[in-house]
Coordinates of N, CA and C in Angstrom, one line a residue:
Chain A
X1 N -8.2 27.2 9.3 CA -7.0 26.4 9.4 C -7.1 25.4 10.5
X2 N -6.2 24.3 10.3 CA -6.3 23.7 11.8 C -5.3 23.1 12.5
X3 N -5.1 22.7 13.1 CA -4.1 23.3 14.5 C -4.4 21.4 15.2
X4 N -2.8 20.9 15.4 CA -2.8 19.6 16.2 C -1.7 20.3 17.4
X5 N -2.1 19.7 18.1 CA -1.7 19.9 19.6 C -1.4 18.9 20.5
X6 N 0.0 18.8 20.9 CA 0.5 17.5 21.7 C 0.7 17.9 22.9
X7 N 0.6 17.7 23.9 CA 0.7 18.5 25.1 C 2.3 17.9 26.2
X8 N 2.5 16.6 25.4 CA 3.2 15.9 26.0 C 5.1 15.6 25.4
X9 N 5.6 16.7 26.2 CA 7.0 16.6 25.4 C 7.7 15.7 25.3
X10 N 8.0 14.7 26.6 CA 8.5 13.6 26.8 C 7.8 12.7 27.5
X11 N 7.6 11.3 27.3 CA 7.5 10.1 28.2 C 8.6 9.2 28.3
X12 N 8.6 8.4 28.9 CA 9.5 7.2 29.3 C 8.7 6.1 30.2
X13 N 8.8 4.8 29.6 CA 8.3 3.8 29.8 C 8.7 2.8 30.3
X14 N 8.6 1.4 31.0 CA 9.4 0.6 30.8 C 9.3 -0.1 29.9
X15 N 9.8 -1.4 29.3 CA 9.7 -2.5 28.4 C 8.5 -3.2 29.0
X16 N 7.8 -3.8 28.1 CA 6.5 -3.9 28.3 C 5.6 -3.7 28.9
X17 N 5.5 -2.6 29.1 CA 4.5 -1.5 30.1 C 3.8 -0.7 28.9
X18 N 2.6 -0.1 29.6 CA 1.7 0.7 28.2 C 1.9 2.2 28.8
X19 N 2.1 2.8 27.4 CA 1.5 4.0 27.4 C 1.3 5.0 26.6
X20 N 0.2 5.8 26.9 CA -0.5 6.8 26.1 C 0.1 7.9 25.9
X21 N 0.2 8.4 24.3 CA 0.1 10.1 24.0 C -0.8 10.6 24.0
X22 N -0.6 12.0 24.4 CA -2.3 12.7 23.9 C -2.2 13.8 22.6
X23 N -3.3 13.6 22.2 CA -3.3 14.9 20.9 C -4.7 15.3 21.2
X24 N -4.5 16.7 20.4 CA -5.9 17.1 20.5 C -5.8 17.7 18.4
X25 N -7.4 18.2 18.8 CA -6.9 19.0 17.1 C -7.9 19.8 17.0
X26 N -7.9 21.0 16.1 CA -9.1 22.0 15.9 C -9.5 21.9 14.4
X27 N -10.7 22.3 14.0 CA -11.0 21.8 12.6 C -12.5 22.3 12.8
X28 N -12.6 22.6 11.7 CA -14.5 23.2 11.0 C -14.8 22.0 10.4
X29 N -13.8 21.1 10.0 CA -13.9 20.2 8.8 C -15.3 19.2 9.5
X30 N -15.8 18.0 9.2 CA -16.6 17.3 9.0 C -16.1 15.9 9.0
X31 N -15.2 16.1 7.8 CA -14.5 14.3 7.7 C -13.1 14.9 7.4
X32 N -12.8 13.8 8.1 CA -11.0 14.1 8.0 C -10.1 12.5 8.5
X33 N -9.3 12.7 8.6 CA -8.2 11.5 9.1 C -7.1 12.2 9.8
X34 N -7.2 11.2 10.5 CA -5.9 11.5 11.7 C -5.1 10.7 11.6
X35 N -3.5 10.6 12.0 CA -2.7 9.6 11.9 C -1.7 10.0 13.0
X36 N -1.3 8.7 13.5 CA 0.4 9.1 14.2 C 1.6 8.4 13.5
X37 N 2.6 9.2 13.1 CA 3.8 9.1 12.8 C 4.9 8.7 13.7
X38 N 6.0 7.8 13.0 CA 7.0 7.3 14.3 C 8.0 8.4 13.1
X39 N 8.8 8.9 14.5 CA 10.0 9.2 13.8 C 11.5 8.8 14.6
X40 N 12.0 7.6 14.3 CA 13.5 7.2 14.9 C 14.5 8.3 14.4
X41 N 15.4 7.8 15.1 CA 16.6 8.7 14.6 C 17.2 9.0 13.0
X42 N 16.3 8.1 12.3 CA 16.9 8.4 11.1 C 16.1 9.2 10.3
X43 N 15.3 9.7 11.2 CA 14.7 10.6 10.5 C 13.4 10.5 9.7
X44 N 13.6 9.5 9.2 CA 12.4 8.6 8.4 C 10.7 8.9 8.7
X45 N 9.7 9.8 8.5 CA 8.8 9.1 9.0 C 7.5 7.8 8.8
X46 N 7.8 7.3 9.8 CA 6.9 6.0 9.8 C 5.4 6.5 10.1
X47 N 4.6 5.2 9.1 CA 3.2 5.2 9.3 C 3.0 4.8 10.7
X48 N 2.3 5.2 12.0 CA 1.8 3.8 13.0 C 0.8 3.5 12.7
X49 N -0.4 4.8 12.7 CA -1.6 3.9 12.5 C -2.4 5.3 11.9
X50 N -3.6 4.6 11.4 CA -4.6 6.0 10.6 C -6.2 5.7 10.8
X51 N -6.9 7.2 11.2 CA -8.2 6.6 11.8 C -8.7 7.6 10.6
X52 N -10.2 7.2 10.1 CA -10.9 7.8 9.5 C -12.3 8.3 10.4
X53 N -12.4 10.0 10.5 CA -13.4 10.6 11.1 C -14.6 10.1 11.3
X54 N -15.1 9.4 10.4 CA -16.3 9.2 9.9 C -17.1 7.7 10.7
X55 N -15.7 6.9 10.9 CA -15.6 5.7 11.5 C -15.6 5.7 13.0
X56 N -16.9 5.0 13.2 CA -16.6 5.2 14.9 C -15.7 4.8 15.8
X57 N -15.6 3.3 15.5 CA -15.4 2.5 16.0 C -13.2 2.5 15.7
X58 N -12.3 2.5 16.4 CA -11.3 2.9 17.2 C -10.0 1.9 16.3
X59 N -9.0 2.8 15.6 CA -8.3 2.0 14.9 C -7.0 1.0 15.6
X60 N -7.3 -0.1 15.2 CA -5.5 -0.7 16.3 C -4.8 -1.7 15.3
X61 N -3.6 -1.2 15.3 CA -2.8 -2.1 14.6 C -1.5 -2.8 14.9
X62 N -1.9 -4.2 15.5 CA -1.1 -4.9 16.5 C -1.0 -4.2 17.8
X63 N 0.1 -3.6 18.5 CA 0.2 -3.6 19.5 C 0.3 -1.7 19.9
X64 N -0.3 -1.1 19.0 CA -1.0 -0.1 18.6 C -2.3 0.2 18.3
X65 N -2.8 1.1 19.1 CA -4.1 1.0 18.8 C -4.9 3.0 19.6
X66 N -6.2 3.3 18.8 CA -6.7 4.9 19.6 C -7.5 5.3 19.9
X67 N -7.6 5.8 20.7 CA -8.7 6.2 21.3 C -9.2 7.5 20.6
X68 N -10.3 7.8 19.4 CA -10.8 8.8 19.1 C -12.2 9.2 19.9
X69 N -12.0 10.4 20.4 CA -13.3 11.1 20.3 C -13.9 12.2 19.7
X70 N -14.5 11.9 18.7 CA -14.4 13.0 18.0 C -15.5 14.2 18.3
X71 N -16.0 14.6 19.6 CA -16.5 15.7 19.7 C -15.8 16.3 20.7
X72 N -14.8 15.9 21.3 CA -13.8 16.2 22.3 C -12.8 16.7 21.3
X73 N -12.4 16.2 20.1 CA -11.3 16.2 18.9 C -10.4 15.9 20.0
X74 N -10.3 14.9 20.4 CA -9.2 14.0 21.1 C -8.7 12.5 19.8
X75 N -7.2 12.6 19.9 CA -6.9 11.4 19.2 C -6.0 10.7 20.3
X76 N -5.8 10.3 21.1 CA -4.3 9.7 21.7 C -3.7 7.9 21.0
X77 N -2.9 8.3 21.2 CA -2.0 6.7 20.9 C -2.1 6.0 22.0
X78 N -2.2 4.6 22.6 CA -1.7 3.8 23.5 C -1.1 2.8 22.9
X79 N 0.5 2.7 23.1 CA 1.4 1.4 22.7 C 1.2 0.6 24.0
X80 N 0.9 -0.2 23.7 CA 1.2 -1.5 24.4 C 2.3 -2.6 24.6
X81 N 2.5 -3.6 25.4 CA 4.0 -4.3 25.6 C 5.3 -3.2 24.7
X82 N 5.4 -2.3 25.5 CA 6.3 -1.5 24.9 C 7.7 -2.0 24.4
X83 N 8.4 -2.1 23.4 CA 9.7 -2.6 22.9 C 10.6 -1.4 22.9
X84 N 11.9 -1.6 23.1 CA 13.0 -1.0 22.9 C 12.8 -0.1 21.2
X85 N 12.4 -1.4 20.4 CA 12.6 -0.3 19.4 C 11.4 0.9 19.2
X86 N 10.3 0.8 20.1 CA 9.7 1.9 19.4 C 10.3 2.8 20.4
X87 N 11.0 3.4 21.0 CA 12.0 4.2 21.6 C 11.7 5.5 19.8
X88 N 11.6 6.9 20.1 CA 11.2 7.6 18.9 C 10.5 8.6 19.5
X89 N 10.5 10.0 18.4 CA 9.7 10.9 18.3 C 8.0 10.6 18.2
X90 N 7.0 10.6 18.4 CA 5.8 10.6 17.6 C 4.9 11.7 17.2
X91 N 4.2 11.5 16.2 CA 3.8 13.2 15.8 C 2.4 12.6 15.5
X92 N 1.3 13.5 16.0 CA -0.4 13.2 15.7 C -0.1 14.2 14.4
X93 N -0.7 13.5 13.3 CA -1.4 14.5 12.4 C -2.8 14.6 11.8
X94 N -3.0 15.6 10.9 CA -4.3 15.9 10.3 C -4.4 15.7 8.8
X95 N -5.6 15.3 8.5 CA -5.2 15.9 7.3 C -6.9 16.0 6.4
X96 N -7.6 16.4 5.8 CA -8.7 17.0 5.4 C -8.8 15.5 4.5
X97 N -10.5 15.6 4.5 CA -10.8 13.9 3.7 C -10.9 14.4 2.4
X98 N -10.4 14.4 1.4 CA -10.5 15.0 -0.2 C -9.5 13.8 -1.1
X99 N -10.8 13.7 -2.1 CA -10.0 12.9 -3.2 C -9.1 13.0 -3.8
X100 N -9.0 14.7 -4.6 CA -8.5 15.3 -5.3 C -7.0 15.8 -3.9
X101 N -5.7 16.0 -4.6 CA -4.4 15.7 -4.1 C -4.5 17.1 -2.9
X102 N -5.2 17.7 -3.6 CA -4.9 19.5 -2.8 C -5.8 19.4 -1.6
X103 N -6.1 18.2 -0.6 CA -6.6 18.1 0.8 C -6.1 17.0 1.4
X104 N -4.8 16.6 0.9 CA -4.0 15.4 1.4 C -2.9 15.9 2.1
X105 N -2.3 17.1 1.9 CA -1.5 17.6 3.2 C -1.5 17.2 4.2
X106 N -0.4 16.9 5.3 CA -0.8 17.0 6.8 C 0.0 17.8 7.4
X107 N -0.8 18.1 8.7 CA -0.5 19.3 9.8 C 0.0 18.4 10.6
X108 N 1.1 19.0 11.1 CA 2.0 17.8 12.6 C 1.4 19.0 14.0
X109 N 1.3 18.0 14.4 CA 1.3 18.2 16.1 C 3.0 18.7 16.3
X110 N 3.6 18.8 17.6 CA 4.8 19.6 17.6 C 5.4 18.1 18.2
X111 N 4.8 17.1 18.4 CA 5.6 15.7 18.7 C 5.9 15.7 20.4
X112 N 6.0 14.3 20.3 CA 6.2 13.6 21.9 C 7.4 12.7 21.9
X113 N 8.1 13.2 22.5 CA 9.5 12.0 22.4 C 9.1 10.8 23.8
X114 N 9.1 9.5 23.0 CA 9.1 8.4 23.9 C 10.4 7.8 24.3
X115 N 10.6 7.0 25.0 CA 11.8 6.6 25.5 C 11.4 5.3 26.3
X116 N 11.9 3.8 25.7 CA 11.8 3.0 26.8 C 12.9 2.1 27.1
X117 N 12.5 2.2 28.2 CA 13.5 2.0 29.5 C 14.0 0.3 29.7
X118 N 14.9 0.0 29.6 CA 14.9 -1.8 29.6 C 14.4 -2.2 31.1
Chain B
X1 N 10.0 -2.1 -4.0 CA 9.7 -1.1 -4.1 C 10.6 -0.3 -3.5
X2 N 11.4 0.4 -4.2 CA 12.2 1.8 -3.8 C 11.4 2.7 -2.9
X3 N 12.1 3.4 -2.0 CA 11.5 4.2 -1.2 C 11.7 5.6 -1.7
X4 N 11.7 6.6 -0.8 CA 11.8 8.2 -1.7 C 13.0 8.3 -1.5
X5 N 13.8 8.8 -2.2 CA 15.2 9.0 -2.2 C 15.4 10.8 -2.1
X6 N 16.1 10.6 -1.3 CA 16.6 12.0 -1.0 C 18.1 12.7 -1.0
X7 N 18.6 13.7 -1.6 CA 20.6 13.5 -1.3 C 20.0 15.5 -1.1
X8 N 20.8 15.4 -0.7 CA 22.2 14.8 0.6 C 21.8 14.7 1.9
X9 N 22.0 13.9 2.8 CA 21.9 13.5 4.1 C 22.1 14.8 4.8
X10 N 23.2 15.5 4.5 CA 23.8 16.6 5.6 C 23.9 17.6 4.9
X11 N 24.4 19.1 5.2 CA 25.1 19.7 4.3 C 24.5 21.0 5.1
X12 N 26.1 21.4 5.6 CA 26.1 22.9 6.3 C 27.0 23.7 5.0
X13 N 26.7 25.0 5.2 CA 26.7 26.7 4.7 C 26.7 27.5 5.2
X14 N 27.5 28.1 5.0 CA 27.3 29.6 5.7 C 26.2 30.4 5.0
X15 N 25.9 31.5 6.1 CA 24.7 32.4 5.7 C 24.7 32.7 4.2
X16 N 23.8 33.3 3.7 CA 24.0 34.1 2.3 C 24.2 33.3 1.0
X17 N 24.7 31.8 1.4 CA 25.2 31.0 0.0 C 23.7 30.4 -0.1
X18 N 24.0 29.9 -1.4 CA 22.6 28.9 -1.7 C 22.7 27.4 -1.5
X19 N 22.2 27.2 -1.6 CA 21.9 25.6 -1.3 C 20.8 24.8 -2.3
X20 N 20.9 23.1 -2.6 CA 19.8 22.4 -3.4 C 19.6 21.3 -2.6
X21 N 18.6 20.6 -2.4 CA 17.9 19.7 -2.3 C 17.6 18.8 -3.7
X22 N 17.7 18.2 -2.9 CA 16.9 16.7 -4.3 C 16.2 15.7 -3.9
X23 N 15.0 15.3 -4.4 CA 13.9 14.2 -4.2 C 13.7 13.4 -5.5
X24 N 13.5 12.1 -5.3 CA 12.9 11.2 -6.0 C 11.9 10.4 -5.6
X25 N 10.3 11.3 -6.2 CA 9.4 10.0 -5.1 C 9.3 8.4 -5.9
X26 N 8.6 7.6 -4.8 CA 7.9 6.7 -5.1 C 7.6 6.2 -6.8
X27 N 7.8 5.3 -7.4 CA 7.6 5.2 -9.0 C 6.3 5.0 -9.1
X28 N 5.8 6.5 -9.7 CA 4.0 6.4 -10.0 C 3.2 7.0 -9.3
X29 N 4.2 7.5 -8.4 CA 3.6 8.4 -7.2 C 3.4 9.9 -8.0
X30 N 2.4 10.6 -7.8 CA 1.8 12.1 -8.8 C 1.7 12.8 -8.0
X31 N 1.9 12.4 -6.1 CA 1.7 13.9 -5.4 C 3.1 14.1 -4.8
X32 N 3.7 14.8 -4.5 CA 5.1 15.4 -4.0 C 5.4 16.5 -3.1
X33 N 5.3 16.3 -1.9 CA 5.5 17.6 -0.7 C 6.9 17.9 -0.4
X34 N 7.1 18.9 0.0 CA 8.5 19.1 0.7 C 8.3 19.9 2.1
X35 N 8.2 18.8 3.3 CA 8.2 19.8 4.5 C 9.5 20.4 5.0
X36 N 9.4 20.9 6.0 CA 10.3 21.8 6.8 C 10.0 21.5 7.9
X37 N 11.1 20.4 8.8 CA 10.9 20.2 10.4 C 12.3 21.3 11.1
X38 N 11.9 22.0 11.9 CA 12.9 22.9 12.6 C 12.8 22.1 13.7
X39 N 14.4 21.6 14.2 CA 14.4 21.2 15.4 C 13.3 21.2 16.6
X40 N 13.2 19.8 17.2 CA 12.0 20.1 18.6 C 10.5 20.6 17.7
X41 N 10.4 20.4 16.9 CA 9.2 21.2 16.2 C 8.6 19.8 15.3
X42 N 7.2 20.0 14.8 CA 6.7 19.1 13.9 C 7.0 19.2 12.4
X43 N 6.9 18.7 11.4 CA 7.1 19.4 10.4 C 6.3 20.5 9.8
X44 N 6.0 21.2 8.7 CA 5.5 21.7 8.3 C 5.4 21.7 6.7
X45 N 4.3 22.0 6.2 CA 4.4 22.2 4.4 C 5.0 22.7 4.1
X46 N 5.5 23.3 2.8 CA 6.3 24.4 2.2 C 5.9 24.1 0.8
X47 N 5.5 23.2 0.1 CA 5.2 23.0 -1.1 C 4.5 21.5 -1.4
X48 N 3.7 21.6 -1.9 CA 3.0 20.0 -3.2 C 2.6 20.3 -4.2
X49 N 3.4 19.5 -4.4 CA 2.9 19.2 -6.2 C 2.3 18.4 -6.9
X50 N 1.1 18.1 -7.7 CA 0.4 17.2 -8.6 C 1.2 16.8 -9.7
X51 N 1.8 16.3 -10.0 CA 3.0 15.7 -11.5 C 3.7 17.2 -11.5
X52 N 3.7 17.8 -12.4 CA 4.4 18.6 -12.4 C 4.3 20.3 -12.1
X53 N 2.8 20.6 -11.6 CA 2.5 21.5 -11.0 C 1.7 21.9 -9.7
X54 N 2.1 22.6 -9.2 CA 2.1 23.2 -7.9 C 0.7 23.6 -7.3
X55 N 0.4 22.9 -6.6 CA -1.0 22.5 -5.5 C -1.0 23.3 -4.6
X56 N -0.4 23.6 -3.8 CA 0.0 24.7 -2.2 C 1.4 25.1 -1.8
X57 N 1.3 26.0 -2.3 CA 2.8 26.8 -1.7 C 2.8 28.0 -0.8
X58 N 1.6 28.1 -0.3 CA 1.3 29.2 0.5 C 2.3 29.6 1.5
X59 N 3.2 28.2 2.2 CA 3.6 28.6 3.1 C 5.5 28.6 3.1
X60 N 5.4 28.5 1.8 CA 6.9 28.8 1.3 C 7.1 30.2 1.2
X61 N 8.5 30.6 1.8 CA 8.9 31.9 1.5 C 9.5 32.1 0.3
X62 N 8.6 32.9 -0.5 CA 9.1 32.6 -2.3 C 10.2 33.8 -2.1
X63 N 11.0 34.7 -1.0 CA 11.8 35.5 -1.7 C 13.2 34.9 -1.3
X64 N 13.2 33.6 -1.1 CA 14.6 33.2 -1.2 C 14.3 31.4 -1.2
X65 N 13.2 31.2 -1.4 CA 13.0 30.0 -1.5 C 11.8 29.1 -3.1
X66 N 12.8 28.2 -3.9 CA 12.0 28.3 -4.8 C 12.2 26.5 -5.0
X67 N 11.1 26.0 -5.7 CA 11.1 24.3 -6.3 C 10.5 24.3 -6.9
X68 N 10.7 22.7 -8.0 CA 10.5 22.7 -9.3 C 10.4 21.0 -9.3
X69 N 9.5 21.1 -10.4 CA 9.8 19.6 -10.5 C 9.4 18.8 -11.8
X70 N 10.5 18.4 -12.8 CA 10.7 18.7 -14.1 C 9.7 17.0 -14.1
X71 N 9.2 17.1 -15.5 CA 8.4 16.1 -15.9 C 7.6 15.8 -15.0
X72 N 7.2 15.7 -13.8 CA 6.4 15.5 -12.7 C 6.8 14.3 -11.9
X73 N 8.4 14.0 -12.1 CA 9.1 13.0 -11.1 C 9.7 13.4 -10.0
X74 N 11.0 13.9 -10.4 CA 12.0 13.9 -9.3 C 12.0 15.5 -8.9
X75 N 12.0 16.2 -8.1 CA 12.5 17.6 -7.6 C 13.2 18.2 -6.9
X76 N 13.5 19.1 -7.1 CA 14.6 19.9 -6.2 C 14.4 21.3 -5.9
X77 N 14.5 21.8 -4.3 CA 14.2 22.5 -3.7 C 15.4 23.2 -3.4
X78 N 15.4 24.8 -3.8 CA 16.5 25.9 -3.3 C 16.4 26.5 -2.5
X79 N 17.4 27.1 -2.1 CA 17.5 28.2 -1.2 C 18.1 29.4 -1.2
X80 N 17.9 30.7 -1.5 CA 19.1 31.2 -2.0 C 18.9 32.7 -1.6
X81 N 19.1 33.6 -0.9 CA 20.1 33.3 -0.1 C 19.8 32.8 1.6
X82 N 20.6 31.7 1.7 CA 20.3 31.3 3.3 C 20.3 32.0 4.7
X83 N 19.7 31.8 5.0 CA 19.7 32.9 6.5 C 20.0 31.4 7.9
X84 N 20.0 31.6 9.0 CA 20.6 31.0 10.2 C 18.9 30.0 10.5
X85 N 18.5 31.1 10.2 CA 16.6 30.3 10.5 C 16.1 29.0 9.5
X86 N 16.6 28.9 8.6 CA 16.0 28.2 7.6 C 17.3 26.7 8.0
X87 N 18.1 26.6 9.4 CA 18.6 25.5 9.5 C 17.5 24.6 10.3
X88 N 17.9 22.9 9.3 CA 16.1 22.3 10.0 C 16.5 20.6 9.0
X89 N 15.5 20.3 9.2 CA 15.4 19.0 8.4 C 14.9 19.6 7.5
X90 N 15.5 18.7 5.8 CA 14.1 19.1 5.0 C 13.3 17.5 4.5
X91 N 12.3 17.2 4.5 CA 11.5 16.2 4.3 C 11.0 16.2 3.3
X92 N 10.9 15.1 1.8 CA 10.0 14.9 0.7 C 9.4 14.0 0.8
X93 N 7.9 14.1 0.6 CA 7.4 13.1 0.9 C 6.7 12.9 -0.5
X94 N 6.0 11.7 -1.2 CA 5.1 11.2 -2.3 C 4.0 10.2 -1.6
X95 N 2.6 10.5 -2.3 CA 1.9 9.9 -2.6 C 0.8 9.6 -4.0
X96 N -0.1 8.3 -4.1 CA -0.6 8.2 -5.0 C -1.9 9.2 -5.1
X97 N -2.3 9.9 -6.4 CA -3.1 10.4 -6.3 C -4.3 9.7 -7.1
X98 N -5.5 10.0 -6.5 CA -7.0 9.3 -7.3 C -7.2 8.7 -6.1
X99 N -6.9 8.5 -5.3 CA -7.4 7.7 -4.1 C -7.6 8.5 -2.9
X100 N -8.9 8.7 -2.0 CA -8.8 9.7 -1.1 C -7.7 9.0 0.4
X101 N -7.1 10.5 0.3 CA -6.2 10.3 1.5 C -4.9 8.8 1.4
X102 N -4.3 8.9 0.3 CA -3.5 7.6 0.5 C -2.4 7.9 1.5
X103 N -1.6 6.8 2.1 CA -0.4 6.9 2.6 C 0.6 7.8 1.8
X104 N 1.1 8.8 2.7 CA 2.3 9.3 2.6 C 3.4 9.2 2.5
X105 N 4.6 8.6 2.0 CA 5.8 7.9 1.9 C 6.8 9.0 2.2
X106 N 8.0 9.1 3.4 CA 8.8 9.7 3.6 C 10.0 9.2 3.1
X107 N 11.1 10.7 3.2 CA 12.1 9.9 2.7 C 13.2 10.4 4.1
X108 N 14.4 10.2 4.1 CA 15.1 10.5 4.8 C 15.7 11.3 5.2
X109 N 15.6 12.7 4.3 CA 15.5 14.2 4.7 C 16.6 14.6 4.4
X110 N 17.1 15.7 4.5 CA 17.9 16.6 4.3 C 18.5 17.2 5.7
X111 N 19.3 17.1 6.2 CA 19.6 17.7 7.4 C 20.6 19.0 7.2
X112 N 20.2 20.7 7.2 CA 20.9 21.4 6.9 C 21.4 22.4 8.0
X113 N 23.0 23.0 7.8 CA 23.1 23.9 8.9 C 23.6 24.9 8.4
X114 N 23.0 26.1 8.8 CA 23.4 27.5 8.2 C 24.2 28.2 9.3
X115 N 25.3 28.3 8.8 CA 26.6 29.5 10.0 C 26.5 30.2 9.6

């Protein structure tokens, strides 16, 4: 089974200041994908960003971007020029590399509440 | 493109009664989850479905919790009879299947409270 792990219950940032979550994760698997989730108040969860195991090289999408290491099974997030709106829950997840639907599940981390600060 | 539709937003109960959920994924979407976020907590599985049958339910408690999902579209998730524990977000999520690993599409959840 595998297991994501956030260590970090709350941050707070200022407005355009950076900063990092950490995740960690356990797994036998081989290839897999990781992703972090925004979750605002409505509940909704949002894509931020999605890294494939297999890929060395560090996924960033706009002013989001991660640091994988995958023999550490470290994933962290670092947001950059932080905005008011990404103010939110975030959750690292897992999820096993499989074509077929029954390895597309994902495992949440227990989440990191951000908060930024005007 | 419609997003996942989910009713009802809210909806408290007292212990013992039952309760439904309802989801409508994505149009064309063939995979269908329903997590379980308990406050302060991440979510978790409880059920997926491939069109209209059941991929992983391991971590559903089948003696008071049961889903369905007719023609392989829209579904709905019960509860019956409720206990105090089972108050939480509920989450449907859809994605496409034949593609490895596609995005997961959330919907707005279910927010339930059991007295």
């Amino acid at each position: 089974a595998q297991t994501v792990t956030q260590s970090q219950p709350e941050m707070s940032v200022q407005e355009a200041e950076t900063v990092t979550l950490s995740c960690t994760y356990d797994t036998s698997e081989n290839n897999y994908y990781l992703f972090w989730y925004k979750q605002p108040p409505s509940r909704q969860m949002i894509l931020v960003i999605r890294q494939e195991a297999y890929k060395q090289q560090n996924a960033t999408e706009n002013r989001f971007s991660v640091n994988f290491q995958k023999a550490a099974k470290s994933f962290s997030l670092k947001i950059s020029d932080s905005q008011l709106g990404d103010t939110a829950m975030y959750f690292c997840a897992f999820s096993r590399a499989q074509i077929k639907a029954a390895g597309n599940k994902l495992t949440f981390g227990g989440g990191t509440r951000v908060l930024v600060k005007p | 493109e419609a997003g996942v539709a989910q009713s009802p937003r809210y909806k408290i109960i007292e212990k013992r009664q039952s309760v439904a959920f309802w989801c409508n994924p994505i149009s064309g979407h063939a995979t269908l989850y329903w997590y379980q976020q308990i406050l302060g907590q991440g979510p978790k599985l409880l059920i997926q479905f491939q069109n209209n049958g059941v991929v992983d339910d391991s971590q559903l408690p089948k003696d008071r919790f049961s889903a369905e999902r007719l023609k392989g579209v829209d579904s709905t998730l019960k509860i019956q009879p409720a206990k105090l524990e089972d108050s939480a977000v509920y989450l449907c999520a859809s994605s496409l299947l034949g593609k490895m690993n596609t995005e997961a599409f959330f919907g707005q959840g279910t927010r339930l409270t059991v007295v």
